[in-house]
Coordinates of C-alpha atoms in Angstrom, one line a residue:
X262 CA 177.1 29.8 31.9
X263 CA 177.6 26.5 33.8
X264 CA 174.4 25.3 35.5
X265 CA 176.2 24.8 38.8
X266 CA 177.1 28.5 38.8
X267 CA 173.5 29.6 38.6
X268 CA 172.3 30.7 42.1
X269 CA 169.0 32.4 41.1
X270 CA 167.0 31.5 38.0
X271 CA 163.7 33.3 37.5
X272 CA 161.6 32.5 34.4
X273 CA 158.3 34.1 33.2
X274 CA 157.7 35.8 36.5
X275 CA 154.2 37.3 36.9
X276 CA 153.2 39.3 40.0
X277 CA 149.8 40.7 40.6
X278 CA 148.0 42.8 43.2
X279 CA 144.4 44.0 43.9
X280 CA 143.7 47.7 43.5
X281 CA 140.8 49.4 45.4
X282 CA 140.0 52.6 43.5
X283 CA 137.7 55.0 45.4
X284 CA 134.1 54.5 44.4
X285 CA 134.9 51.6 42.1
X286 CA 134.9 47.8 42.5
X287 CA 138.3 46.1 43.3
X288 CA 140.3 45.1 40.3
X289 CA 143.4 42.9 39.7
X290 CA 146.5 44.7 38.5
X291 CA 149.6 43.1 37.0
X292 CA 152.8 44.6 38.4
X293 CA 155.4 42.3 36.7
X294 CA 154.9 40.9 33.2
X295 CA 156.8 37.7 32.5
X296 CA 160.3 38.8 33.6
X297 CA 163.3 36.4 33.2
X298 CA 166.4 36.8 35.4
X299 CA 169.5 34.7 36.0
X300 CA 172.2 35.4 38.6
X301 CA 175.5 33.6 39.0
X302 CA 177.1 32.9 42.4
X303 CA 179.3 35.8 43.6
X304 CA 178.0 38.2 41.0
X305 CA 176.0 41.4 41.4
X306 CA 173.0 42.2 39.2
X307 CA 171.7 45.8 39.3
X308 CA 167.9 46.3 38.9
X309 CA 167.2 49.9 37.8
X310 CA 164.2 51.9 36.9
X311 CA 161.8 54.6 38.1
X312 CA 159.2 54.2 40.9
X313 CA 156.6 51.6 39.9
X314 CA 159.0 49.8 37.5
X315 CA 158.8 46.6 39.7
X316 CA 162.4 46.7 41.0
X317 CA 161.7 45.9 44.6
X318 CA 158.8 43.6 43.8
X319 CA 161.1 41.5 41.6
X320 CA 163.9 41.7 44.1
X321 CA 161.7 40.4 46.9
X322 CA 160.5 37.6 44.7
X323 CA 163.9 36.1 45.1
X324 CA 162.8 35.1 48.6
X325 CA 159.3 34.2 47.4
X326 CA 157.9 37.2 49.2
X327 CA 155.3 39.8 48.1
X328 CA 154.6 42.6 50.5
X329 CA 151.4 44.5 50.9
X330 CA 149.1 41.9 49.4
X331 CA 151.2 41.3 46.3
X332 CA 150.9 37.8 44.8
X333 CA 153.4 35.8 42.8
X334 CA 151.0 34.2 40.3
X335 CA 153.1 32.9 37.5
X336 CA 156.5 31.7 36.4
X337 CA 159.2 29.8 38.3
X338 CA 161.8 30.9 40.9
X339 CA 164.7 28.6 41.4
X340 CA 167.2 29.3 44.2
X341 CA 170.1 26.9 44.7
X342 CA 168.4 24.6 42.2
X343 CA 165.0 24.2 43.8
X344 CA 161.7 25.9 43.0
X345 CA 160.6 28.2 45.9
X346 CA 157.6 30.1 44.5
X347 CA 155.2 27.3 45.7
X348 CA 157.3 26.3 48.7
X349 CA 155.6 25.8 52.1
X350 CA 155.6 28.4 54.8
X351 CA 157.9 26.3 56.9
X352 CA 160.5 25.9 54.0
X353 CA 160.3 29.7 53.3
X354 CA 161.0 30.5 57.0
X355 CA 164.1 28.3 56.8
X356 CA 165.2 29.9 53.5
X357 CA 164.8 33.6 54.5
X358 CA 167.6 34.8 56.7
X359 CA 169.7 31.7 55.9
X360 CA 170.2 31.5 52.1
X361 CA 168.8 34.9 51.2
X362 CA 168.8 38.2 53.2
X363 CA 167.5 41.7 52.7
X364 CA 168.8 45.2 53.2
X365 CA 166.1 47.9 53.1
X366 CA 166.2 51.5 52.1
X367 CA 165.5 52.9 55.6
X368 CA 167.6 51.3 58.3
X369 CA 166.1 53.6 60.9
X370 CA 162.7 52.1 60.3
X371 CA 164.0 48.6 60.2
X372 CA 165.8 48.4 63.5
X373 CA 164.0 48.0 66.8
X374 CA 164.8 51.2 68.8
X375 CA 164.5 49.4 72.1
X376 CA 167.2 46.8 71.5
X377 CA 171.0 47.1 71.1
X378 CA 172.4 46.9 67.6
X379 CA 174.5 43.7 68.2
X380 CA 171.5 41.8 69.5
X381 CA 169.6 42.5 66.3
X382 CA 172.6 41.8 64.0
X383 CA 173.1 38.3 65.3
X384 CA 169.4 37.4 65.9
X385 CA 168.9 35.6 62.5
X386 CA 172.1 33.6 62.8
X387 CA 171.0 32.4 66.3
X388 CA 167.4 31.7 65.4
X389 CA 168.5 29.5 62.4
X390 CA 171.1 27.7 64.6
X391 CA 173.9 28.6 62.2
X392 CA 176.4 29.4 64.9
X393 CA 176.8 29.8 68.7
X394 CA 176.3 33.2 70.3
X395 CA 180.1 33.6 70.7
X396 CA 180.7 32.8 67.1
X397 CA 177.9 35.1 66.0
X398 CA 179.2 38.0 68.1
X399 CA 182.7 37.5 66.7
X400 CA 181.4 37.5 63.1
X401 CA 179.3 40.6 63.7
X402 CA 182.3 42.5 65.2
X403 CA 184.5 41.3 62.2
X404 CA 181.8 42.7 59.8
X405 CA 181.6 45.9 61.8
X406 CA 185.4 46.3 61.2
X407 CA 185.1 45.3 57.5
X408 CA 182.3 47.9 57.0
X409 CA 184.4 50.7 58.5
X410 CA 182.3 51.2 61.6
X411 CA 184.0 52.9 64.6
X412 CA 185.1 50.9 67.6
X413 CA 183.9 47.6 66.1
X414 CA 184.3 45.7 69.4
X415 CA 181.9 48.1 71.3
X416 CA 179.8 49.5 68.4
X417 CA 177.1 46.9 68.8
X418 CA 176.4 48.0 72.4
X419 CA 174.8 51.2 71.1
X420 CA 171.1 51.6 70.4
X421 CA 170.0 52.6 66.8
X422 CA 169.4 56.2 67.8
X423 CA 172.9 56.6 69.0
X424 CA 174.6 56.2 65.6
X425 CA 174.4 58.2 62.3
X426 CA 172.2 57.2 59.3
X427 CA 175.3 56.0 57.4
X428 CA 176.5 53.9 60.3
X429 CA 173.1 52.4 60.8
X430 CA 172.9 51.5 57.1
X431 CA 176.2 49.7 57.3
X432 CA 175.1 47.9 60.5
X433 CA 172.1 46.6 58.5
X434 CA 174.5 45.3 55.9
X435 CA 176.3 43.5 58.6
X436 CA 173.0 42.0 59.8
X437 CA 172.4 40.7 56.2
X438 CA 175.9 39.3 55.9
X439 CA 176.2 37.7 59.4
X440 CA 174.4 34.4 58.5
X441 CA 176.7 33.9 55.5
X442 CA 173.9 33.9 52.9
X443 CA 174.2 33.0 49.3
X444 CA 172.2 36.0 48.1
X445 CA 171.7 39.5 49.5
X446 CA 168.9 41.8 48.2
X447 CA 170.0 45.5 48.5
X448 CA 166.9 47.6 48.2
X449 CA 168.0 51.3 47.6
X450 CA 170.5 51.1 50.5
X451 CA 172.0 54.5 49.9
X452 CA 169.1 56.5 48.5
X453 CA 168.2 58.2 51.8
X454 CA 171.8 59.2 52.6
X455 CA 173.8 62.4 51.8
X456 CA 176.1 62.1 48.8
X457 CA 179.1 62.2 51.2
X458 CA 177.8 59.5 53.4
X459 CA 176.6 57.5 50.4
X460 CA 180.2 57.1 49.2
X461 CA 181.3 55.4 52.4
X462 CA 178.3 53.1 52.5
X463 CA 178.6 52.2 48.9
X464 CA 182.4 51.5 49.2
X465 CA 181.7 49.3 52.3
X466 CA 179.0 47.3 50.6
X467 CA 181.2 46.8 47.5
X468 CA 184.2 45.6 49.6
X469 CA 182.0 43.3 51.7
X470 CA 180.4 41.7 48.6
X471 CA 183.9 41.2 47.1
X472 CA 185.4 39.7 50.3
X473 CA 182.6 37.4 51.3
X474 CA 181.8 36.2 47.7
X475 CA 178.1 36.7 48.2
X476 CA 175.8 37.3 45.2
X477 CA 173.6 40.3 45.3
X478 CA 170.6 42.0 43.6
X479 CA 171.2 45.8 43.9
X480 CA 168.0 47.8 43.5
X481 CA 168.3 51.5 42.8
X482 CA 166.9 54.3 40.6
X483 CA 170.4 55.8 40.1
X484 CA 172.4 54.4 37.3
X485 CA 175.6 56.1 38.3
X486 CA 175.4 54.4 41.7
X487 CA 174.7 50.9 40.4
X488 CA 177.5 51.2 37.9
X489 CA 179.9 51.1 40.8
X490 CA 178.9 47.7 42.2
X491 CA 177.1 45.7 39.5
X492 CA 178.5 43.2 37.0
X493 CA 175.3 43.4 34.9
X494 CA 172.4 45.8 34.9
X495 CA 168.7 45.1 34.1
X496 CA 166.7 48.1 33.2
X497 CA 163.0 47.9 34.1
X498 CA 159.9 49.9 33.3
X499 CA 156.2 49.3 34.1
X500 CA 157.0 45.7 35.3
X501 CA 158.8 44.7 32.0
X502 CA 162.5 44.3 31.2
X503 CA 163.7 47.1 28.8
X504 CA 167.3 46.1 28.5
X505 CA 169.9 43.7 30.1
X506 CA 173.6 43.8 29.6
X507 CA 177.0 44.2 31.2
X508 CA 177.5 47.4 33.1
X509 CA 179.9 48.9 30.7
X510 CA 177.6 48.3 27.7
X511 CA 174.5 49.8 29.5
X512 CA 176.3 53.0 30.5
X513 CA 178.3 53.5 27.3
X514 CA 176.3 51.9 24.6
X515 CA 172.6 51.5 25.6
X516 CA 170.4 50.2 22.9
X517 CA 166.9 51.4 24.1
X518 CA 165.6 55.0 24.2
X519 CA 164.5 54.7 27.9
X520 CA 168.0 53.5 28.9
X521 CA 169.5 56.4 27.0
X522 CA 167.2 58.8 28.9
X523 CA 168.4 57.3 32.2
X524 CA 172.1 57.7 31.2
X525 CA 171.6 61.4 30.1
X526 CA 169.4 62.5 33.0
X527 CA 172.2 64.4 34.7
X528 CA 173.0 66.6 31.7
X529 CA 170.7 69.5 32.6
X530 CA 172.8 72.7 33.1
X531 CA 171.5 76.2 33.9
X532 CA 173.3 79.4 32.7
X533 CA 173.7 81.6 35.8
X534 CA 172.2 85.1 35.8
X535 CA 174.5 88.1 36.5
X536 CA 174.7 89.7 40.0
X537 CA 171.8 92.1 40.9
X538 CA 170.4 94.0 43.9
X539 CA 168.9 91.5 46.4
X540 CA 165.3 90.9 47.4
X541 CA 166.4 88.8 50.4
X542 CA 169.3 89.7 52.7
X543 CA 170.2 87.4 55.6
X544 CA 172.8 89.3 57.8
X545 CA 174.9 87.7 60.5
X546 CA 172.2 85.3 61.6
X547 CA 172.9 83.1 64.7
X548 CA 170.3 80.7 66.1
X549 CA 169.8 77.8 68.4
X550 CA 166.9 75.6 69.3
X551 CA 165.0 76.1 72.5
X552 CA 166.5 74.1 75.4
X553 CA 169.9 73.7 73.8
X554 CA 173.2 75.4 74.7
X555 CA 174.8 75.4 71.2
X556 CA 174.3 77.4 68.0
X557 CA 172.9 75.6 65.0
X558 CA 173.5 78.7 62.8
X559 CA 176.7 80.6 63.2
X560 CA 176.9 84.2 61.8
X561 CA 175.3 83.3 58.5
X562 CA 175.2 86.0 55.8
X563 CA 173.7 85.4 52.3
X564 CA 171.5 87.3 49.8
X565 CA 169.3 86.5 46.9
X566 CA 168.3 88.7 43.9
X567 CA 164.7 88.6 42.6
X568 CA 164.1 86.0 39.9
X569 CA 167.3 84.1 40.7
X570 CA 168.1 80.9 42.6
X571 CA 170.4 80.6 45.7
X572 CA 171.3 77.0 46.3
X573 CA 172.1 76.2 49.9
X574 CA 174.2 73.0 49.9
X575 CA 175.6 70.7 52.5
X576 CA 175.1 67.3 54.2
X577 CA 172.6 66.5 56.9
X578 CA 173.1 68.6 60.1
X579 CA 174.9 71.4 58.3
X580 CA 172.1 73.9 59.0
X581 CA 170.4 74.2 55.6
X582 CA 166.8 73.6 56.7
X583 CA 167.4 75.5 60.0
X584 CA 168.3 78.5 57.8
X585 CA 165.0 78.1 56.0
X586 CA 163.2 78.0 59.4
X587 CA 164.9 81.2 60.4
X588 CA 164.0 83.0 57.2
X589 CA 160.3 81.9 57.5
X590 CA 160.1 83.0 61.2
X591 CA 159.7 79.4 62.5
X592 CA 163.0 79.7 64.4
X593 CA 163.6 83.2 65.7
X594 CA 167.3 84.0 65.4
X595 CA 169.2 85.1 68.5
X596 CA 171.3 87.6 66.6
X597 CA 171.3 89.2 63.1
X598 CA 168.5 90.4 60.9
X599 CA 166.6 89.4 57.8
X600 CA 165.5 91.9 55.2
X601 CA 163.0 91.1 52.5
X602 CA 161.8 93.4 49.7
X603 CA 163.2 96.4 51.4
X604 CA 161.7 95.8 54.8
X605 CA 163.1 94.1 57.9
X606 CA 161.1 91.0 58.8
X607 CA 160.0 90.2 62.4
X608 CA 162.2 87.5 63.8
X609 CA 159.1 85.6 65.0
X610 CA 156.4 84.3 62.7
X611 CA 153.7 85.8 64.9
X612 CA 155.0 89.3 64.3
X613 CA 154.8 89.1 60.5
X614 CA 152.1 90.6 58.3
X615 CA 149.8 88.7 56.0
X616 CA 151.9 90.0 53.0
X617 CA 155.1 88.8 54.7
X618 CA 153.6 85.3 54.9
X619 CA 152.2 85.4 51.4
X620 CA 155.3 86.5 49.7
X621 CA 157.6 83.8 51.2
X622 CA 156.3 80.3 50.5
X623 CA 157.8 76.9 51.1
X624 CA 157.8 73.5 49.3
X625 CA 158.8 70.5 51.4
X626 CA 160.9 67.4 50.7
X627 CA 158.1 64.9 51.5
X628 CA 155.0 65.8 49.5
X629 CA 153.2 62.9 51.1
X630 CA 153.3 64.4 54.5
X631 CA 152.8 68.0 53.3
X632 CA 149.3 67.4 52.0
X633 CA 146.1 66.4 53.7
X634 CA 145.2 63.0 52.4
X635 CA 141.5 63.6 52.9
X636 CA 141.4 66.7 50.7
X637 CA 141.3 66.8 46.9
X638 CA 143.9 68.5 44.8
X639 CA 141.5 71.3 44.1
X640 CA 140.9 72.0 47.8
X641 CA 144.7 71.8 48.6
X642 CA 145.6 74.4 45.9
X643 CA 142.4 76.5 46.5
X644 CA 143.2 77.0 50.2
X645 CA 145.8 79.8 49.7
X646 CA 143.6 81.4 47.0
X647 CA 140.8 81.7 49.6
X648 CA 143.1 82.7 52.5
X649 CA 145.1 85.4 50.7
X650 CA 142.8 86.6 48.0
X651 CA 139.3 85.7 49.1
X652 CA 138.6 83.7 45.9
X653 CA 135.6 81.4 46.0
X654 CA 133.4 79.3 43.8
X655 CA 133.9 79.4 40.0
X656 CA 136.5 82.1 40.2
X657 CA 138.6 79.9 42.6
X658 CA 138.1 76.8 40.4
X659 CA 139.3 78.7 37.3
X660 CA 142.4 79.8 39.1
X661 CA 143.1 76.3 40.4
X662 CA 142.8 74.9 36.8
X663 CA 145.1 77.7 35.6
X664 CA 147.7 76.6 38.2
X665 CA 147.3 72.9 37.3
X666 CA 148.0 74.0 33.6
X667 CA 151.1 75.9 34.8
X668 CA 152.5 72.7 36.5
X669 CA 151.7 70.7 33.3
X670 CA 149.1 68.5 34.9
X671 CA 146.0 69.8 33.0
X672 CA 142.4 68.7 33.4
X673 CA 141.1 65.8 35.5
X674 CA 143.3 66.2 38.5
X675 CA 141.4 68.7 40.6
X676 CA 139.1 66.0 42.0
X677 CA 141.8 63.5 42.7
X678 CA 143.2 62.7 46.2
X679 CA 146.9 62.6 47.0
X680 CA 146.8 58.8 47.1
X681 CA 145.8 58.8 43.5
X682 CA 149.0 60.7 42.4
X683 CA 152.5 59.6 41.6
X684 CA 155.4 61.0 43.6
X685 CA 156.3 63.5 40.9
X686 CA 152.6 64.6 40.6
X687 CA 152.3 65.2 44.3
X688 CA 155.4 67.4 44.3
X689 CA 153.9 69.4 41.4
X690 CA 150.7 70.0 43.4
X691 CA 152.9 71.3 46.3
X692 CA 154.5 73.7 43.7
X693 CA 151.1 74.8 42.5
X694 CA 150.0 75.5 46.1
X695 CA 153.0 77.7 46.7
X696 CA 152.4 79.5 43.4
X697 CA 148.8 80.1 44.4
X698 CA 149.9 82.7 47.0
X699 CA 151.7 84.7 44.2
X700 CA 155.0 84.7 46.2
X701 CA 158.2 86.6 45.5
X702 CA 160.3 83.9 47.1
X703 CA 159.8 80.1 47.3
X704 CA 162.0 78.1 49.7
X705 CA 162.5 74.6 48.1
X706 CA 163.6 72.2 50.9
X707 CA 165.1 69.1 49.2
X708 CA 162.1 69.0 46.8
X709 CA 163.7 66.5 44.4
X710 CA 165.8 64.3 46.8
X711 CA 162.9 61.7 47.3
X712 CA 162.2 61.4 43.5
X713 CA 163.6 59.2 40.7
X714 CA 166.2 61.0 38.5
X715 CA 163.8 61.3 35.5
X716 CA 161.0 62.6 37.6
X717 CA 163.4 65.0 39.5
X718 CA 164.7 66.2 36.1
X719 CA 161.1 67.1 35.1
X720 CA 160.6 69.0 38.4
X721 CA 163.8 71.0 37.9
X722 CA 162.8 72.0 34.4
X723 CA 159.3 73.0 35.6
X724 CA 160.8 75.2 38.3
X725 CA 163.1 76.9 35.8
X726 CA 160.2 77.5 33.4
X727 CA 158.0 78.9 36.2
X728 CA 160.9 81.2 37.3
X729 CA 161.3 82.5 33.8
X730 CA 157.6 83.3 33.5
X731 CA 156.8 84.6 37.0
X732 CA 160.1 86.0 38.1
X733 CA 160.0 84.2 41.4
X734 CA 163.2 83.7 43.4
X735 CA 164.1 80.3 44.8
X736 CA 166.2 79.4 47.9
X737 CA 166.9 75.9 47.0
X738 CA 168.1 73.5 49.7
X739 CA 169.9 70.4 48.6
X740 CA 172.8 68.0 49.3
X741 CA 173.2 67.1 45.6
X742 CA 175.7 69.1 43.6
X743 CA 174.2 67.7 40.3
X744 CA 171.0 69.5 41.2
X745 CA 172.9 72.7 42.1
X746 CA 174.5 72.8 38.6
X747 CA 171.0 72.4 37.1
X748 CA 169.3 75.3 38.8
X749 CA 171.5 77.7 40.7
X750 CA 172.7 81.2 40.1
X751 CA 174.4 81.5 43.5
X752 CA 175.6 78.9 45.9
X753 CA 176.2 78.9 49.7
X754 CA 178.0 75.8 51.0
X755 CA 177.2 75.1 54.7
X756 CA 179.1 72.9 57.1
X757 CA 178.3 72.5 60.8
X758 CA 176.1 75.6 60.9
X759 CA 178.4 78.0 59.1
X760 CA 178.8 79.2 55.5
X761 CA 182.2 78.0 54.3
X762 CA 182.0 79.0 50.7
X763 CA 179.6 81.5 49.0
X764 CA 179.2 83.4 45.7
X765 CA 178.1 83.1 42.1
X766 CA 177.9 79.5 40.9
X767 CA 180.8 79.9 38.5
X768 CA 183.0 81.1 41.3
X769 CA 182.0 78.5 43.9
X770 CA 182.4 75.6 41.5
X771 CA 185.8 76.8 40.2
X772 CA 189.1 75.7 41.9
X773 CA 190.9 76.0 44.2
X774 CA 188.4 74.4 46.7
X775 CA 188.4 74.2 50.4
X776 CA 188.4 70.6 51.6
X777 CA 184.7 70.4 52.4
X778 CA 183.6 71.8 49.0
X779 CA 186.0 69.4 47.4
X780 CA 184.4 66.5 49.3
X781 CA 180.9 67.5 48.2
X782 CA 181.9 68.0 44.5
X783 CA 183.8 64.7 44.3
X784 CA 181.0 62.8 46.0
X785 CA 178.5 63.3 43.2
X786 CA 178.3 59.9 41.5
X787 CA 179.6 59.8 37.9
X788 CA 178.5 57.4 35.2
X789 CA 181.8 55.7 35.0
X790 CA 183.1 52.3 36.3
X791 CA 185.9 52.8 38.8
X792 CA 184.8 56.2 39.9
X793 CA 184.1 55.1 43.4
X794 CA 187.7 53.8 44.0
X795 CA 189.2 57.0 42.5
X796 CA 187.1 59.2 44.8
X797 CA 188.0 57.3 48.0
X798 CA 191.7 57.3 47.1
X799 CA 191.8 61.1 46.6
X800 CA 189.4 62.5 49.2
X801 CA 190.9 65.0 51.7
X802 CA 188.5 64.7 54.6
X803 CA 185.7 62.6 56.1
X804 CA 182.0 63.4 56.0
X805 CA 180.7 64.8 59.3
X806 CA 178.0 62.1 59.0
X807 CA 180.7 59.5 59.5

């Protein structure tokens, strides 16, 4: 590797932070332990690993930045041949947004909602004096076109809330590329998107990298995604490098056990159960939100036998979570009826009995916002035990511990607060809280979509084990067909509020497919180089999100 070709050279990087445990004195924690990294001009290095591996922390160090009190305490960081770790604040301001730019996971949280998109895309180019306003606007519009955004000449006149999530993520990529940087840091840019939308964003990013010749660090927890864009992949765990190699070697011939686990994480497959009499029947449900004049559910009919899983699949806006709201009584349907355990449920939550409420429980996508941060795990799980069964004191504590054992967390967690748990542990606590009510049906709303693949794999295995022991039925809402294969007995595919394909898993996943089901199935990333180009070439329709 010729020295002139090296854009970024990191040696012995050490990154620390200060932890403030409740009731204990502050202590220093090492987040990154002596990592080395080299990146050539025009190349893409993928940084992969689960949450807490140090991916984003290392990525941000390429602009000598540590967020949230993180400190770069050791090693050297050379960008364009000069050391930047100890550079002055003035030099760093000149560097950031000129030589190196950043694309975050959540574009919606990164844009100013009160300013038009074009103004924000060209802001950095103007503030650094890299080009005139006319030149910056022309470059932004050219990038909008290159990234596949609609009406590129007028797209920038919109406000962030007036475009879809996939379009906004591409606009943020345009913002990063507009100043013509040498390096772009992509921090999970497609993780928050539907698989169908993710394809378009991923393809746009890959094409823009190729056409502009920019180098990139691509941070993700999904090995199948990074395999589509990276020349090399670095696998990280607990702030240390596990393995580094060319993309083909990492996905086909990994040398480390942890890398092999990442490669095989999508292999979970669930043998479907035979058809049986249903415990839940949703019949011809039509619903709309108050104050609107259009239906968000259109004549939906599905059923679910006891002890089985119905996967409701579709992209954002297809009506999946709205169906869950109708079943739970949070959104009374305008037409149709819902039958559960042989009785017709009241359309409105207020009209349902205590047993109706107890027997249908829900687990939410974001465990962080589904738990009171000021309550301990024991209090959170104990609340339904008190409310539904009147358990108190030692009897309640014993049942809480029993539930913690069921979710494979064991002793020592009842007194912890949510902030002291990992993402996977938080979701397990939410599962335990739902189980505490002794339900017959649990509605799982995207419960694994915010988790790393290895952690999500553990949650799916836990749900299957609990179902085998307790006989509980799951209505499992997701946009990920890999998850469907791992857990479902029946599948309902939803598109724009209607069910477009429905039946046993083996039937729904067998050809011939309607165009939308074909789009969903083909959009699940595969661990193979060149997969992205093959999918784009053969797709029959566009995602509704685009």
